[in-house]
Amino acid sequence: MDRFLCCCVNTNSQTENVPMSDIMGPQSNFPEASIPISSASPQFRPAGRDPTTDDKETGTMNTARSTTSANSMSPEEKEREKGRLQRLVKEFAKEAVTGIAVNLVNPDTSRYSPHFFQMDRYLTVFSLKPKDGSTADSAVQDFNVKDLIKIYKGPEVLMSAPSLGTVAAMCVAMDTTRADRRLFFQFDEPLERDKFYTCLKILRMSVDINQPSPP
């Protein structure tokens, strides 16, 4: 049976305007010792507006506050953007190790299954754990971040799973190295959706950056 997960992001994100090596920096910027050890039970962050990721005027994430192209960004703007993204990823890493509440979506039926998304301390493996084993579509699933070959959102999600209909607008999809392990997550809040998408994109790219060079 196919495995699926959904989440979404603002199309104006400036993530690609700043080199990934600048955002992530040396691997020591995210030492595993600085991330709290995950507990047996996830501790979800209280719902509400996040002042570090919410623009008061537009209601959008700070990582998507401008549509300026990379070529037109000044060095000062790139530095500010790098700082915002670094803070965003560090905050997300702490939340992910503890556990983030998500809805796993079946793309054929659009049925939601409450799960929590949890990462290891090295941010290289994540697990999907049913919040209620009696109603969840599947048992605990583990994934390597390096096995994610595509993370996408919006119209692409709808093209990949047309039966989701309007639900696709609030979803982000992930394709893995296994054709039967596509994942779709749904979020109620655009800010949480956008944050999840942006940070996973950055973490996925960081896996390639941190891989040792061949001898």
Short mmCIF file of C-alpha atoms in Angstrom, two decimals, residues 6-183:
data_model
loop_
_atom_site.label_atom_id
_atom_site.label_comp_id
_atom_site.label_asym_id
_atom_site.label_seq_id
_atom_site.Cartn_x
_atom_site.Cartn_y
_atom_site.Cartn_z
CA CYS A 6 1.35 16.44 2.80
CA CYS A 7 2.46 20.03 3.74
CA CYS A 8 2.69 23.48 1.90
CA VAL A 9 4.79 26.73 1.53
CA ASN A 10 4.52 30.28 0.27
CA THR A 11 5.70 30.61 -3.33
CA ASN A 12 7.57 33.82 -2.54
CA SER A 13 10.13 32.15 -0.28
CA GLN A 14 13.64 33.55 -0.66
CA THR A 15 15.33 30.33 0.42
CA GLU A 16 16.98 29.91 -2.95
CA ASN A 17 18.27 33.50 -2.92
CA VAL A 18 20.86 32.61 -0.29
CA PRO A 19 23.38 29.79 -0.87
CA MET A 20 22.63 26.71 1.21
CA SER A 21 26.19 26.64 2.51
CA ASP A 22 25.62 30.14 3.94
CA ILE A 23 22.33 29.18 5.58
CA MET A 24 23.58 25.97 7.12
CA GLY A 25 27.16 27.10 7.72
CA PRO A 26 29.58 24.54 9.07
CA GLN A 27 27.97 21.43 10.46
CA SER A 28 28.86 22.62 13.96
CA ASN A 29 26.11 25.25 13.63
CA PHE A 30 23.64 22.45 14.38
CA PRO A 31 25.45 20.27 16.95
CA GLU A 32 23.39 17.32 18.04
CA ALA A 33 24.14 18.13 21.66
CA SER A 34 22.24 21.41 21.37
CA ILE A 35 19.04 19.62 20.40
CA PRO A 36 16.97 18.18 23.29
CA ILE A 37 16.71 14.42 23.40
CA SER A 38 13.33 13.28 22.13
CA SER A 39 10.95 11.95 24.73
CA ALA A 40 8.69 8.96 24.48
CA SER A 41 5.67 11.26 24.20
CA PRO A 42 5.81 14.25 21.82
CA GLN A 43 5.54 17.68 23.40
CA PHE A 44 3.68 19.80 20.86
CA ARG A 45 4.20 23.54 20.70
CA PRO A 46 1.03 25.44 21.71
CA ALA A 47 -1.03 26.69 18.81
CA GLY A 48 -0.93 30.38 18.01
CA ARG A 49 0.92 33.02 16.04
CA ASP A 50 4.68 32.75 16.10
CA PRO A 51 6.28 36.20 16.32
CA THR A 52 9.56 34.89 14.89
CA THR A 53 7.95 33.64 11.69
CA ASP A 54 4.83 35.77 11.30
CA ASP A 55 4.81 39.15 9.56
CA LYS A 56 2.28 41.32 11.40
CA GLU A 57 1.33 43.30 8.33
CA THR A 58 0.94 40.54 5.76
CA GLY A 59 0.35 37.45 7.91
CA THR A 60 3.04 35.61 5.95
CA MET A 61 6.34 34.12 6.96
CA ASN A 62 9.36 36.39 7.21
CA THR A 63 11.16 34.01 4.87
CA ALA A 64 8.73 34.99 2.13
CA ARG A 65 8.41 38.72 2.66
CA SER A 66 9.89 39.71 -0.70
CA THR A 67 9.85 38.55 -4.30
CA THR A 68 13.17 40.20 -5.06
CA SER A 69 15.42 38.05 -7.23
CA ALA A 70 18.76 36.78 -5.95
CA ASN A 71 20.65 38.99 -8.39
CA SER A 72 18.98 42.18 -7.08
CA MET A 73 19.53 41.48 -3.38
CA SER A 74 22.23 43.60 -1.78
CA PRO A 75 24.88 41.97 0.43
CA GLU A 76 23.11 43.43 3.46
CA GLU A 77 19.77 41.94 2.37
CA LYS A 78 21.35 38.54 1.77
CA GLU A 79 22.93 38.66 5.22
CA ARG A 80 19.60 39.48 6.86
CA GLU A 81 17.87 36.73 4.90
CA LYS A 82 20.56 34.24 5.89
CA GLY A 83 20.08 35.15 9.55
CA ARG A 84 16.30 34.72 9.34
CA LEU A 85 16.62 31.32 7.69
CA GLN A 86 19.21 30.14 10.20
CA ARG A 87 16.95 31.12 13.11
CA LEU A 88 13.98 29.46 11.42
CA VAL A 89 15.81 26.16 10.89
CA LYS A 90 17.24 26.08 14.41
CA GLU A 91 13.79 26.65 15.90
CA PHE A 92 12.27 24.01 13.63
CA ALA A 93 15.01 21.51 14.54
CA LYS A 94 14.21 21.80 18.24
CA GLU A 95 10.48 21.38 17.58
CA ALA A 96 11.01 18.44 15.22
CA VAL A 97 13.17 16.52 17.68
CA THR A 98 10.46 16.94 20.32
CA GLY A 99 7.57 16.23 17.92
CA ILE A 100 5.33 18.20 15.57
CA ALA A 101 1.63 17.43 15.16
CA VAL A 102 0.70 16.78 11.52
CA ASN A 103 -2.12 15.27 9.50
CA LEU A 104 -1.16 12.41 7.21
CA VAL A 105 -3.42 12.46 4.15
CA ASN A 106 -4.52 9.60 1.94
CA PRO A 107 -4.41 11.10 -1.58
CA ASP A 108 -7.10 8.75 -2.85
CA THR A 109 -9.70 9.38 -0.16
CA SER A 110 -8.48 12.73 1.31
CA ARG A 111 -8.91 11.12 4.72
CA TYR A 112 -6.73 12.55 7.51
CA SER A 113 -4.80 10.50 10.05
CA PRO A 114 -3.33 12.44 13.00
CA HIS A 115 0.39 11.72 13.35
CA PHE A 116 3.38 13.37 14.86
CA PHE A 117 6.55 14.04 12.92
CA GLN A 118 9.75 13.48 14.87
CA MET A 119 13.42 13.73 13.85
CA ASP A 120 16.56 12.25 15.35
CA ARG A 121 19.10 14.52 17.02
CA TYR A 122 21.25 14.61 13.89
CA LEU A 123 18.31 15.72 11.68
CA THR A 124 18.99 12.93 9.19
CA VAL A 125 16.09 10.57 9.98
CA PHE A 126 12.44 11.31 10.66
CA SER A 127 9.58 9.16 11.92
CA LEU A 128 5.83 9.34 11.45
CA LYS A 129 4.07 8.04 14.55
CA PRO A 130 0.28 7.58 14.73
CA LYS A 131 -1.34 9.52 17.55
CA ASP A 132 -4.02 6.84 17.73
CA GLY A 133 -2.88 3.42 16.57
CA SER A 134 -6.45 2.14 16.33
CA THR A 135 -7.40 4.62 13.61
CA ALA A 136 -4.14 5.34 11.80
CA ASP A 137 -3.56 3.98 8.31
CA SER A 138 -0.19 2.53 9.22
CA ALA A 139 2.27 1.82 12.00
CA VAL A 140 5.38 3.87 12.76
CA GLN A 141 7.27 4.76 9.59
CA ASP A 142 10.93 5.80 9.45
CA PHE A 143 12.54 7.75 6.62
CA ASN A 144 16.04 8.96 5.80
CA VAL A 145 16.13 12.61 4.80
CA LYS A 146 18.64 11.72 2.07
CA ASP A 147 16.00 9.46 0.48
CA LEU A 148 13.72 12.44 -0.24
CA ILE A 149 14.10 13.14 -3.95
CA LYS A 150 11.46 15.87 -4.26
CA ILE A 151 9.58 18.19 -1.90
CA TYR A 152 6.80 20.17 -3.54
CA LYS A 153 3.59 22.07 -2.91
CA GLY A 154 0.51 23.77 -4.33
CA PRO A 155 -0.23 23.11 -8.02
CA GLU A 156 2.36 20.32 -8.17
CA VAL A 157 0.60 18.49 -5.35
CA LEU A 158 -2.70 18.77 -7.17
CA MET A 159 -1.09 17.45 -10.36
CA SER A 160 0.41 14.53 -8.46
CA ALA A 161 -2.81 13.69 -6.60
CA PRO A 162 -5.83 15.24 -8.39
CA SER A 163 -8.28 13.50 -6.07
CA LEU A 164 -7.13 15.78 -3.22
CA GLY A 165 -8.97 18.68 -4.85
CA THR A 166 -8.97 21.82 -2.72
CA VAL A 167 -7.11 20.00 0.06
CA ALA A 168 -3.95 20.14 -2.08
CA ALA A 169 -3.69 23.90 -1.53
CA MET A 170 -2.76 23.23 2.11
CA CYS A 171 -0.45 20.31 1.40
CA VAL A 172 3.19 19.63 0.72
CA ALA A 173 4.21 16.34 -0.85
CA MET A 174 7.44 14.38 -0.68
CA ASP A 175 8.65 11.81 -3.17
CA THR A 176 11.14 9.25 -1.89
CA THR A 177 13.48 6.84 -3.61
CA ARG A 178 10.70 4.27 -3.43
CA ALA A 179 7.81 4.86 -5.82
CA ASP A 180 5.32 3.49 -3.27
CA ARG A 181 6.49 5.83 -0.52
CA ARG A 182 5.14 9.21 -1.54
CA LEU A 183 4.15 11.30 1.46
#
